[in-house]
C-alpha cells in the first residue's frame, strides 16, 4: 500500500511509558519498524520529516468512551434516534474525522445505533478515521437507559443472545447499562438495571467469545456488582447518591486490587454547560476523581464525546488538562492517554506505544506536554497507519 520507509525525527519522544529523546521513529507499511535514540542518521532511502529540537513525538491518543453517532448538538438523543441511518452515518464520519484531527487515533465507541460504528469502520479507509473499537448498541433493560439505541434485553436467554449478536456483528466489546443514566426520561442513575447474576452471565458469555466488557455505572450498588461480575472497564464510576456523590472506599480498594480500569468521564469545553445531574455534583465529582487518581487505580480518559454540546468530538485534549488538574502528573496523564487506555480498550501493544511492531499512529506536538499539558493542543502533525492526516 505504502511501502516507502519514513523517518520521523524530533527533539523529544514519549513512547507510551517514558520520556526519551532526541529520537527517530521509522515507519513502513503502517507499522513502526524501529525507534532509535542513538542519534544515528536515518537510512539513506528513507524520506525524513524533522520536527526540530522542540518537537515531541507521541503515540496517537486513545479515547476509551465516545459516541460517534451522536452529533453533540442541543438534542443529540433526537438526532441519533430519529434521523435516517445514512444521516447518522455521516454524523459518525464527521465525528471520526474531528477526533482524528485532535490527535485521537483510537476511539472506543460505547453506544451506536444499528451497529453504525462498525459500518463506519468497514466502509471508511483506516487512514481517514481513528481505529474504532466498537460495542454496537449498549445492552439495556426494556425502557432502560438509552433503550432507544435498540439494545433492550432481559433474562438469561435474551442476554446471551444479545452478546452473541454483537460478536457476530463484529463488535469488540460488550457495553452494558448496569445502572440508569441522565439522558433517558424515566431512567434513574441511582438505580440498578441488572442484578449480579445477569451481569456475571454477560461477562462470561462475552469473554467466552473473546469480547471485552464495559459497564456504565452511576449507582454505588451497581459499581459493586459490576466489579464482582468481572467487567474489564467501569465507565463513569460516579457513586451518585440522591443528593450528591457517596464514594464507597472499599469498592475503590477492590478496583485497585483487581486492576480494573476506571474510565473516568472527563473532557468538557471550558465554560460550556453540563447536564444538571452533573452540574449539581460538580465539586464532589472532582473530589472523587482526585481520590480515584490518588488511590493508584488504573484511570483512563473517556470523554463521552457527542452526547452534549459541551462534548464535541474534538474535546479530548481538554480531558487531559482535567486529569492533570485532578492530580495526575503530566507524564501520568500521557501514559493514561496512550499505553494504559490502549490496554483498557483491548489494543495494548498495537496502540498507545512507540515501539517496533506497533501501529504507526502518532501525534506530533510543537512544545512540551511534560512542562504544560496544554501542549496537547499544539498539534503539528497526526499520523494514522503511517499516513500523515494532519
Ligand atoms: Zn456514554
PDB file of N, CA and C in Angstrom, residues 66-69 88-89 92-93 96 107-126 129-138 165-174 211:
ATOM      1  N   UNK A  66     -16.534   7.037  23.586  1.00  0.00           N
ATOM      2  CA  UNK A  66     -17.141   8.058  22.713  1.00  0.00           C
ATOM      3  C   UNK A  66     -18.454   7.518  22.143  1.00  0.00           C
ATOM      4  N   UNK A  67     -19.187   8.424  21.499  1.00  0.00           N
ATOM      5  CA  UNK A  67     -20.420   8.059  20.795  1.00  0.00           C
ATOM      6  C   UNK A  67     -20.398   8.740  19.431  1.00  0.00           C
ATOM      7  N   UNK A  68     -19.828   8.053  18.451  1.00  0.00           N
ATOM      8  CA  UNK A  68     -19.642   8.664  17.136  1.00  0.00           C
ATOM      9  C   UNK A  68     -20.963   9.057  16.474  1.00  0.00           C
ATOM     10  N   UNK A  69     -22.027   8.299  16.755  1.00  0.00           N
ATOM     11  CA  UNK A  69     -23.313   8.569  16.101  1.00  0.00           C
ATOM     12  C   UNK A  69     -24.041   9.776  16.698  1.00  0.00           C
ATOM     13  N   UNK A  88     -27.123   9.553  10.083  1.00  0.00           N
ATOM     14  CA  UNK A  88     -26.375   9.268  11.316  1.00  0.00           C
ATOM     15  C   UNK A  88     -24.975   8.750  10.977  1.00  0.00           C
ATOM     16  N   UNK A  89     -24.876   7.987   9.905  1.00  0.00           N
ATOM     17  CA  UNK A  89     -23.559   7.502   9.476  1.00  0.00           C
ATOM     18  C   UNK A  89     -22.658   8.675   9.072  1.00  0.00           C
ATOM     19  N   UNK A  92     -21.380  10.210  12.169  1.00  0.00           N
ATOM     20  CA  UNK A  92     -20.300   9.392  12.726  1.00  0.00           C
ATOM     21  C   UNK A  92     -18.992   9.620  11.962  1.00  0.00           C
ATOM     22  N   UNK A  93     -19.114   9.788  10.657  1.00  0.00           N
ATOM     23  CA  UNK A  93     -17.918  10.007   9.845  1.00  0.00           C
ATOM     24  C   UNK A  93     -17.260  11.348  10.191  1.00  0.00           C
ATOM     25  N   UNK A  96     -15.606  11.104  13.574  1.00  0.00           N
ATOM     26  CA  UNK A  96     -14.341  10.366  13.499  1.00  0.00           C
ATOM     27  C   UNK A  96     -13.220  11.267  12.990  1.00  0.00           C
ATOM     28  N   UNK A 107     -10.491   5.268  19.063  1.00  0.00           N
ATOM     29  CA  UNK A 107     -11.655   5.550  19.911  1.00  0.00           C
ATOM     30  C   UNK A 107     -12.367   4.238  20.208  1.00  0.00           C
ATOM     31  N   UNK A 108     -12.922   4.160  21.410  1.00  0.00           N
ATOM     32  CA  UNK A 108     -13.812   3.047  21.709  1.00  0.00           C
ATOM     33  C   UNK A 108     -15.227   3.609  21.727  1.00  0.00           C
ATOM     34  N   UNK A 109     -16.036   3.168  20.765  1.00  0.00           N
ATOM     35  CA  UNK A 109     -17.414   3.639  20.679  1.00  0.00           C
ATOM     36  C   UNK A 109     -18.283   2.766  21.571  1.00  0.00           C
ATOM     37  N   UNK A 110     -18.888   3.388  22.584  1.00  0.00           N
ATOM     38  CA  UNK A 110     -19.674   2.622  23.562  1.00  0.00           C
ATOM     39  C   UNK A 110     -21.168   2.892  23.443  1.00  0.00           C
ATOM     40  N   UNK A 111     -21.656   3.039  22.235  1.00  0.00           N
ATOM     41  CA  UNK A 111     -23.092   3.180  22.084  1.00  0.00           C
ATOM     42  C   UNK A 111     -23.438   3.817  20.762  1.00  0.00           C
ATOM     43  N   UNK A 112     -23.726   2.954  19.764  1.00  0.00           N
ATOM     44  CA  UNK A 112     -24.157   3.461  18.464  1.00  0.00           C
ATOM     45  C   UNK A 112     -25.591   3.023  18.239  1.00  0.00           C
ATOM     46  N   UNK A 113     -26.066   3.183  17.031  1.00  0.00           N
ATOM     47  CA  UNK A 113     -27.376   2.674  16.658  1.00  0.00           C
ATOM     48  C   UNK A 113     -27.180   1.825  15.414  1.00  0.00           C
ATOM     49  N   UNK A 114     -27.853   0.714  15.335  1.00  0.00           N
ATOM     50  CA  UNK A 114     -27.795  -0.139  14.135  1.00  0.00           C
ATOM     51  C   UNK A 114     -26.361  -0.557  13.773  1.00  0.00           C
ATOM     52  N   UNK A 115     -25.481  -0.639  14.764  1.00  0.00           N
ATOM     53  CA  UNK A 115     -24.092  -1.029  14.515  1.00  0.00           C
ATOM     54  C   UNK A 115     -23.405  -0.100  13.506  1.00  0.00           C
ATOM     55  N   UNK A 116     -23.778   1.185  13.545  1.00  0.00           N
ATOM     56  CA  UNK A 116     -23.222   2.113  12.554  1.00  0.00           C
ATOM     57  C   UNK A 116     -21.730   2.394  12.768  1.00  0.00           C
ATOM     58  N   UNK A 117     -21.257   2.270  14.016  1.00  0.00           N
ATOM     59  CA  UNK A 117     -19.809   2.457  14.233  1.00  0.00           C
ATOM     60  C   UNK A 117     -19.033   1.329  13.553  1.00  0.00           C
ATOM     61  N   UNK A 118     -19.618   0.137  13.541  1.00  0.00           N
ATOM     62  CA  UNK A 118     -18.990  -0.996  12.844  1.00  0.00           C
ATOM     63  C   UNK A 118     -19.046  -0.755  11.329  1.00  0.00           C
ATOM     64  N   UNK A 119     -20.177  -0.265  10.856  1.00  0.00           N
ATOM     65  CA  UNK A 119     -20.321   0.048   9.429  1.00  0.00           C
ATOM     66  C   UNK A 119     -19.289   1.087   9.004  1.00  0.00           C
ATOM     67  N   UNK A 120     -19.108   2.098   9.860  1.00  0.00           N
ATOM     68  CA  UNK A 120     -18.126   3.142   9.550  1.00  0.00           C
ATOM     69  C   UNK A 120     -16.732   2.533   9.395  1.00  0.00           C
ATOM     70  N   UNK A 121     -16.383   1.655  10.309  1.00  0.00           N
ATOM     71  CA  UNK A 121     -15.076   1.003  10.267  1.00  0.00           C
ATOM     72  C   UNK A 121     -14.921   0.175   8.995  1.00  0.00           C
ATOM     73  N   UNK A 122     -16.015  -0.436   8.572  1.00  0.00           N
ATOM     74  CA  UNK A 122     -15.941  -1.308   7.393  1.00  0.00           C
ATOM     75  C   UNK A 122     -15.942  -0.526   6.083  1.00  0.00           C
ATOM     76  N   UNK A 123     -16.445   0.709   6.089  1.00  0.00           N
ATOM     77  CA  UNK A 123     -16.637   1.427   4.824  1.00  0.00           C
ATOM     78  C   UNK A 123     -15.683   2.600   4.624  1.00  0.00           C
ATOM     79  N   UNK A 124     -15.069   3.100   5.684  1.00  0.00           N
ATOM     80  CA  UNK A 124     -14.152   4.225   5.537  1.00  0.00           C
ATOM     81  C   UNK A 124     -12.725   3.711   5.723  1.00  0.00           C
ATOM     82  N   UNK A 125     -11.819   4.033   4.769  1.00  0.00           N
ATOM     83  CA  UNK A 125     -10.436   3.548   4.883  1.00  0.00           C
ATOM     84  C   UNK A 125      -9.801   3.971   6.211  1.00  0.00           C
ATOM     85  N   UNK A 126      -8.933   3.119   6.736  1.00  0.00           N
ATOM     86  CA  UNK A 126      -8.389   3.357   8.079  1.00  0.00           C
ATOM     87  C   UNK A 126      -7.603   4.654   8.189  1.00  0.00           C
ATOM     88  N   UNK A 129      -9.862   7.797   9.369  1.00  0.00           N
ATOM     89  CA  UNK A 129     -10.607   7.744  10.632  1.00  0.00           C
ATOM     90  C   UNK A 129      -9.688   7.160  11.700  1.00  0.00           C
ATOM     91  N   UNK A 130     -10.058   7.362  12.976  1.00  0.00           N
ATOM     92  CA  UNK A 130      -9.293   6.657  14.011  1.00  0.00           C
ATOM     93  C   UNK A 130      -9.595   5.160  13.927  1.00  0.00           C
ATOM     94  N   UNK A 131      -8.768   4.362  14.592  1.00  0.00           N
ATOM     95  CA  UNK A 131      -9.131   2.968  14.852  1.00  0.00           C
ATOM     96  C   UNK A 131     -10.410   3.003  15.690  1.00  0.00           C
ATOM     97  N   UNK A 132     -11.365   2.155  15.342  1.00  0.00           N
ATOM     98  CA  UNK A 132     -12.630   2.142  16.084  1.00  0.00           C
ATOM     99  C   UNK A 132     -12.795   0.793  16.771  1.00  0.00           C
ATOM    100  N   UNK A 133     -12.872   0.834  18.105  1.00  0.00           N
ATOM    101  CA  UNK A 133     -13.226  -0.343  18.902  1.00  0.00           C
ATOM    102  C   UNK A 133     -14.702  -0.156  19.216  1.00  0.00           C
ATOM    103  N   UNK A 134     -15.544  -1.120  18.822  1.00  0.00           N
ATOM    104  CA  UNK A 134     -16.985  -0.850  18.822  1.00  0.00           C
ATOM    105  C   UNK A 134     -17.781  -1.803  19.704  1.00  0.00           C
ATOM    106  N   UNK A 135     -18.813  -1.259  20.325  1.00  0.00           N
ATOM    107  CA  UNK A 135     -19.710  -2.075  21.160  1.00  0.00           C
ATOM    108  C   UNK A 135     -21.053  -2.360  20.495  1.00  0.00           C
ATOM    109  N   UNK A 136     -21.390  -1.604  19.442  1.00  0.00           N
ATOM    110  CA  UNK A 136     -22.777  -1.670  18.968  1.00  0.00           C
ATOM    111  C   UNK A 136     -23.686  -1.024  19.993  1.00  0.00           C
ATOM    112  N   UNK A 137     -25.008  -1.258  19.883  1.00  0.00           N
ATOM    113  CA  UNK A 137     -25.943  -0.667  20.844  1.00  0.00           C
ATOM    114  C   UNK A 137     -25.698  -1.245  22.244  1.00  0.00           C
ATOM    115  N   UNK A 138     -25.691  -0.392  23.273  1.00  0.00           N
ATOM    116  CA  UNK A 138     -25.496  -0.897  24.634  1.00  0.00           C
ATOM    117  C   UNK A 138     -26.648  -1.824  25.023  1.00  0.00           C
ATOM    118  N   UNK A 165     -25.027 -11.816  19.359  1.00  0.00           N
ATOM    119  CA  UNK A 165     -25.311 -10.960  18.208  1.00  0.00           C
ATOM    120  C   UNK A 165     -24.176  -9.948  18.012  1.00  0.00           C
ATOM    121  N   UNK A 166     -23.697  -9.371  19.107  1.00  0.00           N
ATOM    122  CA  UNK A 166     -22.617  -8.387  18.995  1.00  0.00           C
ATOM    123  C   UNK A 166     -21.335  -9.033  18.454  1.00  0.00           C
ATOM    124  N   UNK A 167     -21.054 -10.236  18.907  1.00  0.00           N
ATOM    125  CA  UNK A 167     -19.874 -10.940  18.380  1.00  0.00           C
ATOM    126  C   UNK A 167     -20.032 -11.174  16.886  1.00  0.00           C
ATOM    127  N   UNK A 168     -21.225 -11.604  16.495  1.00  0.00           N
ATOM    128  CA  UNK A 168     -21.460 -11.892  15.071  1.00  0.00           C
ATOM    129  C   UNK A 168     -21.391 -10.637  14.214  1.00  0.00           C
ATOM    130  N   UNK A 169     -21.793  -9.502  14.773  1.00  0.00           N
ATOM    131  CA  UNK A 169     -21.771  -8.252  14.010  1.00  0.00           C
ATOM    132  C   UNK A 169     -20.378  -7.637  13.942  1.00  0.00           C
ATOM    133  N   UNK A 170     -19.408  -8.225  14.607  1.00  0.00           N
ATOM    134  CA  UNK A 170     -18.038  -7.719  14.511  1.00  0.00           C
ATOM    135  C   UNK A 170     -17.643  -6.745  15.612  1.00  0.00           C
ATOM    136  N   UNK A 171     -18.435  -6.702  16.675  1.00  0.00           N
ATOM    137  CA  UNK A 171     -18.074  -5.829  17.799  1.00  0.00           C
ATOM    138  C   UNK A 171     -16.862  -6.389  18.544  1.00  0.00           C
ATOM    139  N   UNK A 172     -16.208  -5.507  19.298  1.00  0.00           N
ATOM    140  CA  UNK A 172     -15.020  -5.893  20.064  1.00  0.00           C
ATOM    141  C   UNK A 172     -15.307  -5.929  21.551  1.00  0.00           C
ATOM    142  N   UNK A 173     -16.368  -5.250  21.952  1.00  0.00           N
ATOM    143  CA  UNK A 173     -16.638  -5.028  23.369  1.00  0.00           C
ATOM    144  C   UNK A 173     -18.154  -5.052  23.561  1.00  0.00           C
ATOM    145  N   UNK A 174     -18.552  -5.546  24.738  1.00  0.00           N
ATOM    146  CA  UNK A 174     -19.973  -5.519  25.100  1.00  0.00           C
ATOM    147  C   UNK A 174     -20.162  -4.429  26.145  1.00  0.00           C
ATOM    148  N   UNK A 211     -14.704 -11.136  23.572  1.00  0.00           N
ATOM    149  CA  UNK A 211     -15.031  -9.712  23.590  1.00  0.00           C
ATOM    150  C   UNK A 211     -14.696  -9.179  24.979  1.00  0.00           C
TER     151      UNK A 211
END
